[in-house]
mmCIF file of C-alpha atoms and ligand atoms in Angstrom:
data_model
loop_
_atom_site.group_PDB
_atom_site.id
_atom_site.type_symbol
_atom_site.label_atom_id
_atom_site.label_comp_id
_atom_site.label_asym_id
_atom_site.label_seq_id
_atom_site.Cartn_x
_atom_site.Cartn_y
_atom_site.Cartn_z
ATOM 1 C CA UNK J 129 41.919 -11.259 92.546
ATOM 2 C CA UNK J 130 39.942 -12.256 95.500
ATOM 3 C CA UNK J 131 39.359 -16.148 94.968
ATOM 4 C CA UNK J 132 36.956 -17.296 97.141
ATOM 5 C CA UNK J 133 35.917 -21.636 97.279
ATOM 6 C CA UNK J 134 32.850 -22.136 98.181
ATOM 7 C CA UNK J 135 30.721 -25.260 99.049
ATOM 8 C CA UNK J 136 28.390 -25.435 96.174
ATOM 9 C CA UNK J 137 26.970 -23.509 93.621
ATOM 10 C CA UNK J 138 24.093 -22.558 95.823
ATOM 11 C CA UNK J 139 26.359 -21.139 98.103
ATOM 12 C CA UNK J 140 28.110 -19.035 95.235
ATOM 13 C CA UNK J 141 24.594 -17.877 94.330
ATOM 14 C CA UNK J 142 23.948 -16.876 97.773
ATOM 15 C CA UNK J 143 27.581 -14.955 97.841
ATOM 16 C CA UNK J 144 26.600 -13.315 95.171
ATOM 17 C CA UNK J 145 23.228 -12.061 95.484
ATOM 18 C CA UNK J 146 25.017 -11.195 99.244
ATOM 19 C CA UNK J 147 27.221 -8.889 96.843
ATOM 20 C CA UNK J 148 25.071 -7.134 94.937
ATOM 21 C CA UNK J 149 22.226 -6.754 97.745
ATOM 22 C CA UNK J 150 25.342 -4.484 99.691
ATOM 23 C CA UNK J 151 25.957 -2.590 96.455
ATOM 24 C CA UNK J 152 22.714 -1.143 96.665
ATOM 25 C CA UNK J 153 21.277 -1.178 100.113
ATOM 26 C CA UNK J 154 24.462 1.234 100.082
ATOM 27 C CA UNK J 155 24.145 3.007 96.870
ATOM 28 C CA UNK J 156 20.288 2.476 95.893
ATOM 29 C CA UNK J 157 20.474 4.041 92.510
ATOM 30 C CA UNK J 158 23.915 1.963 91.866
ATOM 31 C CA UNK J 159 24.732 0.735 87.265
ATOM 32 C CA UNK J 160 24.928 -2.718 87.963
ATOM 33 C CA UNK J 161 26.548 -4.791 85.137
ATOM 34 C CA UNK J 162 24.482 -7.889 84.332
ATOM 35 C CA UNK J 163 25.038 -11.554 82.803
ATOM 36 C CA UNK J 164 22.999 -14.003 81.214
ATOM 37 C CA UNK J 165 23.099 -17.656 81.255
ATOM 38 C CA UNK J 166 22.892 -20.455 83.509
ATOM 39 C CA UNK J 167 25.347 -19.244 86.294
ATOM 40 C CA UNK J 168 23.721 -16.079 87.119
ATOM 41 C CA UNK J 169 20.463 -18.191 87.497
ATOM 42 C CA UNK J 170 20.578 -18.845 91.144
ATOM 43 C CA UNK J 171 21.993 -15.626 91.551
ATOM 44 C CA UNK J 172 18.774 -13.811 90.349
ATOM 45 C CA UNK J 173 16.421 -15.981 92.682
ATOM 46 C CA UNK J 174 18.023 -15.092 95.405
ATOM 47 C CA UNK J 175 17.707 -11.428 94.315
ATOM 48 C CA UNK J 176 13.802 -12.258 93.776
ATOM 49 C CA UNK J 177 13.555 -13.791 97.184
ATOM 50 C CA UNK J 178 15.041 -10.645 98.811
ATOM 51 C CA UNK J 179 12.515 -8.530 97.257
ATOM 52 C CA UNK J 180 9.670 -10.848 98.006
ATOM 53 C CA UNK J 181 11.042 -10.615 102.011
ATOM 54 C CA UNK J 182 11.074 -6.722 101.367
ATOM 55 C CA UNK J 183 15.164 -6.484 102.169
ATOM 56 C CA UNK J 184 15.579 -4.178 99.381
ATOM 57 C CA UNK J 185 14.212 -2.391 96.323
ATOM 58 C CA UNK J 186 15.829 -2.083 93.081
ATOM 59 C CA UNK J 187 13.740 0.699 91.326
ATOM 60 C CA UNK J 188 16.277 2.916 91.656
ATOM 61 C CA UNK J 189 18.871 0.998 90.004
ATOM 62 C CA UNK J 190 20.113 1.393 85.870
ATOM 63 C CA UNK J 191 21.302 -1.951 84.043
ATOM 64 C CA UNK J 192 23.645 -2.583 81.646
ATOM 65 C CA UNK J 193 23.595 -6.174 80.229
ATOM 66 C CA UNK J 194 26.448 -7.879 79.051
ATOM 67 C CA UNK J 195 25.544 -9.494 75.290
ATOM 68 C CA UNK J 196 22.405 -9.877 73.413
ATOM 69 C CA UNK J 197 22.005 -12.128 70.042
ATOM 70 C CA UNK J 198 21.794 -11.020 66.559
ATOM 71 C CA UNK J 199 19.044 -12.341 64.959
ATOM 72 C CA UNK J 200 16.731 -12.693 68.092
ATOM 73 C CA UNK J 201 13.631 -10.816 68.759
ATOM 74 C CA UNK J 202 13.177 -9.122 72.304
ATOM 75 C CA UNK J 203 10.195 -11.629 72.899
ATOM 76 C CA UNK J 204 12.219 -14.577 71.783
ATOM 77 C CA UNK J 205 12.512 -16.862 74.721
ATOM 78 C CA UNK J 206 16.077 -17.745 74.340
ATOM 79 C CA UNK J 207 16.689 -13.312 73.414
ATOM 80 C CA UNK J 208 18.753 -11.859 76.722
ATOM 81 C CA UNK J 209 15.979 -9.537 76.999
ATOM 82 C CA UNK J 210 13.669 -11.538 77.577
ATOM 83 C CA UNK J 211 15.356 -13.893 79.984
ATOM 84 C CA UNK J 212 16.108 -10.855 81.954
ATOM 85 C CA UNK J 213 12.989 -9.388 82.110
ATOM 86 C CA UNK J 214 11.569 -13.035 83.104
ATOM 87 C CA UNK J 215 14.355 -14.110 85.383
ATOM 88 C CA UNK J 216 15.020 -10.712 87.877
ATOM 89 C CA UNK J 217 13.731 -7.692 86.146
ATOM 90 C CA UNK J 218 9.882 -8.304 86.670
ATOM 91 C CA UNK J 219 9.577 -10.532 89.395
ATOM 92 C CA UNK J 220 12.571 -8.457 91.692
ATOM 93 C CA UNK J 221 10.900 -4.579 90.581
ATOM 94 C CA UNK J 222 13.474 -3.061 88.361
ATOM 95 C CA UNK J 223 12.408 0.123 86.131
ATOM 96 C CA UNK J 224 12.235 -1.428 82.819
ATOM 97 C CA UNK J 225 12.992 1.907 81.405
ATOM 98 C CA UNK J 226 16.773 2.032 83.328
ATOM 99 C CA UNK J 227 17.530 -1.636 82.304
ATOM 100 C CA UNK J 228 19.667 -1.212 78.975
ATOM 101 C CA UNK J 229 20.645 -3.684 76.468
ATOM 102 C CA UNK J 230 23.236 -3.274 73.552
ATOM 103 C CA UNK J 231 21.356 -2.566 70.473
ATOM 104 C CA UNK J 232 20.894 -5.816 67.844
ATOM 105 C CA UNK J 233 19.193 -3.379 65.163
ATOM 106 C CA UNK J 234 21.502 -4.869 62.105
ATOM 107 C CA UNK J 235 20.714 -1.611 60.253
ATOM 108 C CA UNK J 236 22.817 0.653 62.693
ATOM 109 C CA UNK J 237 24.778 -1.591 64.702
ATOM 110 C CA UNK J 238 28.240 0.339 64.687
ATOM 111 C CA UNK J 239 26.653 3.418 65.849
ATOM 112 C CA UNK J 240 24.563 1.619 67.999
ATOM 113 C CA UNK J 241 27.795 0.351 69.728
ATOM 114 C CA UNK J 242 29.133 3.328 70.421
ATOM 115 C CA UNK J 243 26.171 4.813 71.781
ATOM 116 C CA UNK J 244 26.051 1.680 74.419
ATOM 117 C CA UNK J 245 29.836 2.544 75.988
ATOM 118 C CA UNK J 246 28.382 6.639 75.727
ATOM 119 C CA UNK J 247 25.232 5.898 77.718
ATOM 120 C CA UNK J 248 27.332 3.728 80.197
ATOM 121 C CA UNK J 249 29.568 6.372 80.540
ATOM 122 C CA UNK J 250 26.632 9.118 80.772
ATOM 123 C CA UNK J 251 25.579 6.974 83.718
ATOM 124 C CA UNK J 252 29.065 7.256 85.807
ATOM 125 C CA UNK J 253 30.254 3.740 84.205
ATOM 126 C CA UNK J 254 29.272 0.525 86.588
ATOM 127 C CA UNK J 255 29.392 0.200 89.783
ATOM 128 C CA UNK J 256 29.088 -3.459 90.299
ATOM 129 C CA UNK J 257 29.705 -5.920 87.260
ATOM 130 C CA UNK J 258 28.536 -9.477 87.584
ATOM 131 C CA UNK J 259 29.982 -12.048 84.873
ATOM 132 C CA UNK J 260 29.972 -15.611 84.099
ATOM 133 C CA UNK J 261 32.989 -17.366 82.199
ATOM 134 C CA UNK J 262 32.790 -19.856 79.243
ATOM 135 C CA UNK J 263 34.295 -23.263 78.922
ATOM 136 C CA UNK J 264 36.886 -21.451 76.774
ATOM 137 C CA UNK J 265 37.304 -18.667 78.943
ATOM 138 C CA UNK J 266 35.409 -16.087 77.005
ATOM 139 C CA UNK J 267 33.714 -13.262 79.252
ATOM 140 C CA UNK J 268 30.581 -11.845 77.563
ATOM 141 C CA UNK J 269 30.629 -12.689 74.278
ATOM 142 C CA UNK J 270 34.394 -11.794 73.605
ATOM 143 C CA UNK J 271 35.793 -15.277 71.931
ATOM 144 C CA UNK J 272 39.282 -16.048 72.215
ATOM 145 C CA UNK J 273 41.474 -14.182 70.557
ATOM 146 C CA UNK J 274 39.211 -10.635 71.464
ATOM 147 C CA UNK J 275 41.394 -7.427 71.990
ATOM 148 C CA UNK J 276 41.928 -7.217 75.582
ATOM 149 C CA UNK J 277 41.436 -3.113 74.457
ATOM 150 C CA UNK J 278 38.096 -4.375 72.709
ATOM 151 C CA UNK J 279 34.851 -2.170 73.587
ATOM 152 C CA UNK J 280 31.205 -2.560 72.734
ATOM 153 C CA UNK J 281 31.094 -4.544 69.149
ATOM 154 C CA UNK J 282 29.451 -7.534 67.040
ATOM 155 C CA UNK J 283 31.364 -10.604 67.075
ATOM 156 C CA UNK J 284 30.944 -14.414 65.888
ATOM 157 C CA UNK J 285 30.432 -16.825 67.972
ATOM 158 C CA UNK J 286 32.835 -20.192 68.042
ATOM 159 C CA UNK J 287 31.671 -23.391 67.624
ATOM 160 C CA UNK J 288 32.005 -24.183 70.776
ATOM 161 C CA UNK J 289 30.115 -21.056 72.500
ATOM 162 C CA UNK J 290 27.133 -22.024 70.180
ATOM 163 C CA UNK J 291 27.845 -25.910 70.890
ATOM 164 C CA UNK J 292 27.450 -24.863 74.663
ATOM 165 C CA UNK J 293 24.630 -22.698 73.958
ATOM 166 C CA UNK J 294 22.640 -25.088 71.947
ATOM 167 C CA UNK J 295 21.439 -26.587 75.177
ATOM 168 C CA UNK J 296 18.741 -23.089 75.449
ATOM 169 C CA UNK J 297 17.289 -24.011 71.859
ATOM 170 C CA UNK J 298 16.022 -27.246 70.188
ATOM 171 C CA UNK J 299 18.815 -27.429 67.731
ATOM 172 C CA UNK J 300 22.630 -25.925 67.301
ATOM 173 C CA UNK J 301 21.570 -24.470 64.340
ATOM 174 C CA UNK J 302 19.062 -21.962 66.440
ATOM 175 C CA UNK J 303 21.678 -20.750 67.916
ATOM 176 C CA UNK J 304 22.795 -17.348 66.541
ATOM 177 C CA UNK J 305 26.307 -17.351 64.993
ATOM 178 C CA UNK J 306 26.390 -13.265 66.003
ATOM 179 C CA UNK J 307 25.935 -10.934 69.005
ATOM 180 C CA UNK J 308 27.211 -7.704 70.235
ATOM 181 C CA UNK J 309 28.648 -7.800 73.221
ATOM 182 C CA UNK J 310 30.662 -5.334 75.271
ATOM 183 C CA UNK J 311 34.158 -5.810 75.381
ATOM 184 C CA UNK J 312 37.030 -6.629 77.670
ATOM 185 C CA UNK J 313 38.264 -2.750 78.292
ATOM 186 C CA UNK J 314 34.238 -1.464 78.719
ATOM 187 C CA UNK J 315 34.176 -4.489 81.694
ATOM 188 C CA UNK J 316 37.533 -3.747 83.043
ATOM 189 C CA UNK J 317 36.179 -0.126 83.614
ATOM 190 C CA UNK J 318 33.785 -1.356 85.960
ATOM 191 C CA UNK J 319 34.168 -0.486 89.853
ATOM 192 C CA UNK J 320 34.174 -4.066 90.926
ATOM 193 C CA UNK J 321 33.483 -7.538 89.314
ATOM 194 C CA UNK J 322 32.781 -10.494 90.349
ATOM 195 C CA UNK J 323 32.741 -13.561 88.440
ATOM 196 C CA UNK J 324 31.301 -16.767 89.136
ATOM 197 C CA UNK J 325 31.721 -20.425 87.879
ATOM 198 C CA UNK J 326 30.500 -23.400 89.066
ATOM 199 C CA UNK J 327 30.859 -27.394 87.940
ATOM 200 C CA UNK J 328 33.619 -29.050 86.060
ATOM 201 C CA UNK J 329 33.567 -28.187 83.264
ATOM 202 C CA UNK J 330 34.398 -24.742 83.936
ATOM 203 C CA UNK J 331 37.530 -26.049 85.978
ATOM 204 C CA UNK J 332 40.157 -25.284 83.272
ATOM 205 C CA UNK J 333 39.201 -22.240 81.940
ATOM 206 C CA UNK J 334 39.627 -21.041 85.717
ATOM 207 C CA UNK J 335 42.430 -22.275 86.141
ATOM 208 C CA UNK J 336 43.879 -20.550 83.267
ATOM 209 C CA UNK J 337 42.099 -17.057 84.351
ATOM 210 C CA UNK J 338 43.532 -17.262 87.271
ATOM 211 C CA UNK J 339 47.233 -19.073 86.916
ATOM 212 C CA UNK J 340 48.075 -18.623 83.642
ATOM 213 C CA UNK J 341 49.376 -15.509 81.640
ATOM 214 C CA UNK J 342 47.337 -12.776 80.784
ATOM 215 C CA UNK J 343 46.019 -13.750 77.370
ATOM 216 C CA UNK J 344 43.954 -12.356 74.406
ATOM 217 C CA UNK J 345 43.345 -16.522 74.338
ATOM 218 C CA UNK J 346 41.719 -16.863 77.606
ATOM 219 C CA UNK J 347 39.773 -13.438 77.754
ATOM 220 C CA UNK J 348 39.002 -13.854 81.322
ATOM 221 C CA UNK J 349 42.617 -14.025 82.260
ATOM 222 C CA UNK J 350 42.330 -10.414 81.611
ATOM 223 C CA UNK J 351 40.713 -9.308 84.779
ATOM 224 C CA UNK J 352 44.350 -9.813 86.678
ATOM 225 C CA UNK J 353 44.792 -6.667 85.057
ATOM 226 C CA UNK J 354 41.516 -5.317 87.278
ATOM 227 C CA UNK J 355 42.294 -4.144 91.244
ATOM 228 C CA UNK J 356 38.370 -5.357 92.436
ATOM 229 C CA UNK J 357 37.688 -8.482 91.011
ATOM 230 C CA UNK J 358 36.275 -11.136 93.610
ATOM 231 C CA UNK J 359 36.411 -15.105 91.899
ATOM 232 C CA UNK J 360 33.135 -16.856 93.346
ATOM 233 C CA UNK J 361 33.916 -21.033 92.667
ATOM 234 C CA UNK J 362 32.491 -24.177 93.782
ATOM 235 C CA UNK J 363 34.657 -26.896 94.441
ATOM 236 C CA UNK J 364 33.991 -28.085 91.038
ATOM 237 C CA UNK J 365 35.174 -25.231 89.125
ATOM 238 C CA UNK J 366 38.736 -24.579 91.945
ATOM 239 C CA UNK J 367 39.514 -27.747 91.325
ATOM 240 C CA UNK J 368 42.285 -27.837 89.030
ATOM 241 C CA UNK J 369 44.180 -24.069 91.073
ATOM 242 C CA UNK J 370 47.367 -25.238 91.894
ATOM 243 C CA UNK J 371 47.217 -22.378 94.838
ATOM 244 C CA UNK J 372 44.003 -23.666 96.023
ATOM 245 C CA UNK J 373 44.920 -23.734 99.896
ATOM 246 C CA UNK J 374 46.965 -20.559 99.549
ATOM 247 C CA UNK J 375 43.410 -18.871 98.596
ATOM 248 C CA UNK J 376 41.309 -20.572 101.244
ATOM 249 C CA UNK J 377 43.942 -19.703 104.037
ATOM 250 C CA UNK J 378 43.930 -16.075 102.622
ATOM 251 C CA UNK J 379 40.082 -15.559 102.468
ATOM 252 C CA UNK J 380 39.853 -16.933 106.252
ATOM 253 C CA UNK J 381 42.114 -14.007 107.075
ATOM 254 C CA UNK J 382 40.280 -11.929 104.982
ATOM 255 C CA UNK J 383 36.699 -12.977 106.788
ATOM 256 C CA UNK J 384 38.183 -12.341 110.172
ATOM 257 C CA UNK J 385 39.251 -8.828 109.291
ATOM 258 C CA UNK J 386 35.750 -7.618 107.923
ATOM 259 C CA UNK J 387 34.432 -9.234 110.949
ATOM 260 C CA UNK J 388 36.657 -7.376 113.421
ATOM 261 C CA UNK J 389 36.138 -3.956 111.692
ATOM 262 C CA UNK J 390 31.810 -4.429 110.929
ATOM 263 C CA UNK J 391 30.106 -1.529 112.312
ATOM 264 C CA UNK J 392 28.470 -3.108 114.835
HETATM 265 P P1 PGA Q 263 26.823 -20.292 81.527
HETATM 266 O O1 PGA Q 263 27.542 -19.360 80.459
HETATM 267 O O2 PGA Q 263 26.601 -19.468 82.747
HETATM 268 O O3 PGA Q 263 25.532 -20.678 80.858
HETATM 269 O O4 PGA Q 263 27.719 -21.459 81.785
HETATM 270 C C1 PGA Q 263 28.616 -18.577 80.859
HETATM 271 C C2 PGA Q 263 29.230 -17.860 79.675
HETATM 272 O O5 PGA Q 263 29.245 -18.413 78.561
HETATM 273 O O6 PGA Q 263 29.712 -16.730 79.862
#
């Protein structure tokens, strides 16, 4: 893992978009893997402002998203759909038609998961997958506990995913108790990841992704087992890595050889 400490979370936003915006000025018809939530937030404006200062165009590019609630229409406001179509797929120009979500159709669901990991895989898998990381250390919606073998599938959501959540709706009991979500082996087949976390109270379940043992318990933890994963922190969320020096002194290195070899 690439663990990188950043100033603030505006910073990690601007790393980032930084890393996506490279993905497809290279590869303009690049899968991108895509994340909901707060984190991703500034992440997604920054995207918006690079279209708006004509740096790049992501017409060509096909989503995947992570998760989507049971229960939720796609013009609910707090439904992943919509918040992605609100937050980066309008304003930033993406193809509507190329930006997939897993199907929440209760009638057909376990077809309708494995038709998710077949179109992914129809599309060359992902090139880039962006995620965020709960207070428990769940990635997507895969709870503690989730099959570190786990693909596309509807799970329940904890009490304390939906007690974290319940700050989107006007009461806890809004928030869905399912959603289908892909699982820990359909993101570990990505190209690259990178996942961000910013503020406290994300501090331990870094911590355990990234210094503990890999663990169906902290479903993050299982990205040690990917080659291309790049950790994006504020201070806030690094704060409890014991190695925490050990990564900054390694990421200066790291800085100063991409420098040196940059085409000029
Ligand atoms: P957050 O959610 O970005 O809203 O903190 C992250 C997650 O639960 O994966």
């Amino acid at each position: 893992m690439r663990i990188v400490i950043l100033e603030s979370s505006q910073v990690v936003a601007q790393r980032s978009a930084e890393i996506i915006l490279d993905q497809v000025d290279r590869s303009p018809e690049s899968t991108l893997g895509l994340a909901t939530g707060g984190t991703p937030l500034g992440t997604y404006s920054e995207l918006v402002r690079a279209v708006e200062q004509d740096r790049i165009d992501f017409s060509g590019c096909t989503t995947f998203n992570l998760d989507e609630y049971v229960g939720l229409d796609a013009e609910h406001p707090q439904s992943y759909r919509y918040f992605m179509r609100k937050h980066l797929f309008e304003p930033a120009g993406f193809d509507l038609d190329h930006c997939h979500f897993p199907s929440v159709d209760f009638e057909d669901i376990l077809a309708s998961c494995d038709d998710y990991e077949a179109l992914i895989e129809d599309h060359g898998g992902i090139d880039l997958q962006l995620l965020g990381i709960g207070t428990d250390g769940h990635i997507a919606f895969n709870e503690q506990g989730s099959s570190l073998a786990s693909r596309t599938r509807i799970k329940a959501l904890t009490a304390q995913t939906r007690k974290d959540n319940a700050r989107f709706f006007d009461s806890i009991d809004q928030v869905p108790e399912l959603a289908v979500t892909m699982g820990i082996a359909t993101i570990l087949d990505a190209q690259k990841i990178v996942l961000m976390a910013t503020g406290l109270g994300k501090a331990e379940a870094i911590r355990a992704t990234v210094e503990g043992p890999v663990s169906a318990s902290i479903p993050a933890s299982a990205l040690q087992l990917h080659p291309k994963v790049t950790v994006l922190l504020d201070e806030q969320a690094a704060s409890l890595l014991e190695r925490a020096d050990y990564y900054r002194d390694v990421e200066l290195i790291q800085r100063r050889l991409e420098t040196s070899v940059a085409p000029k």
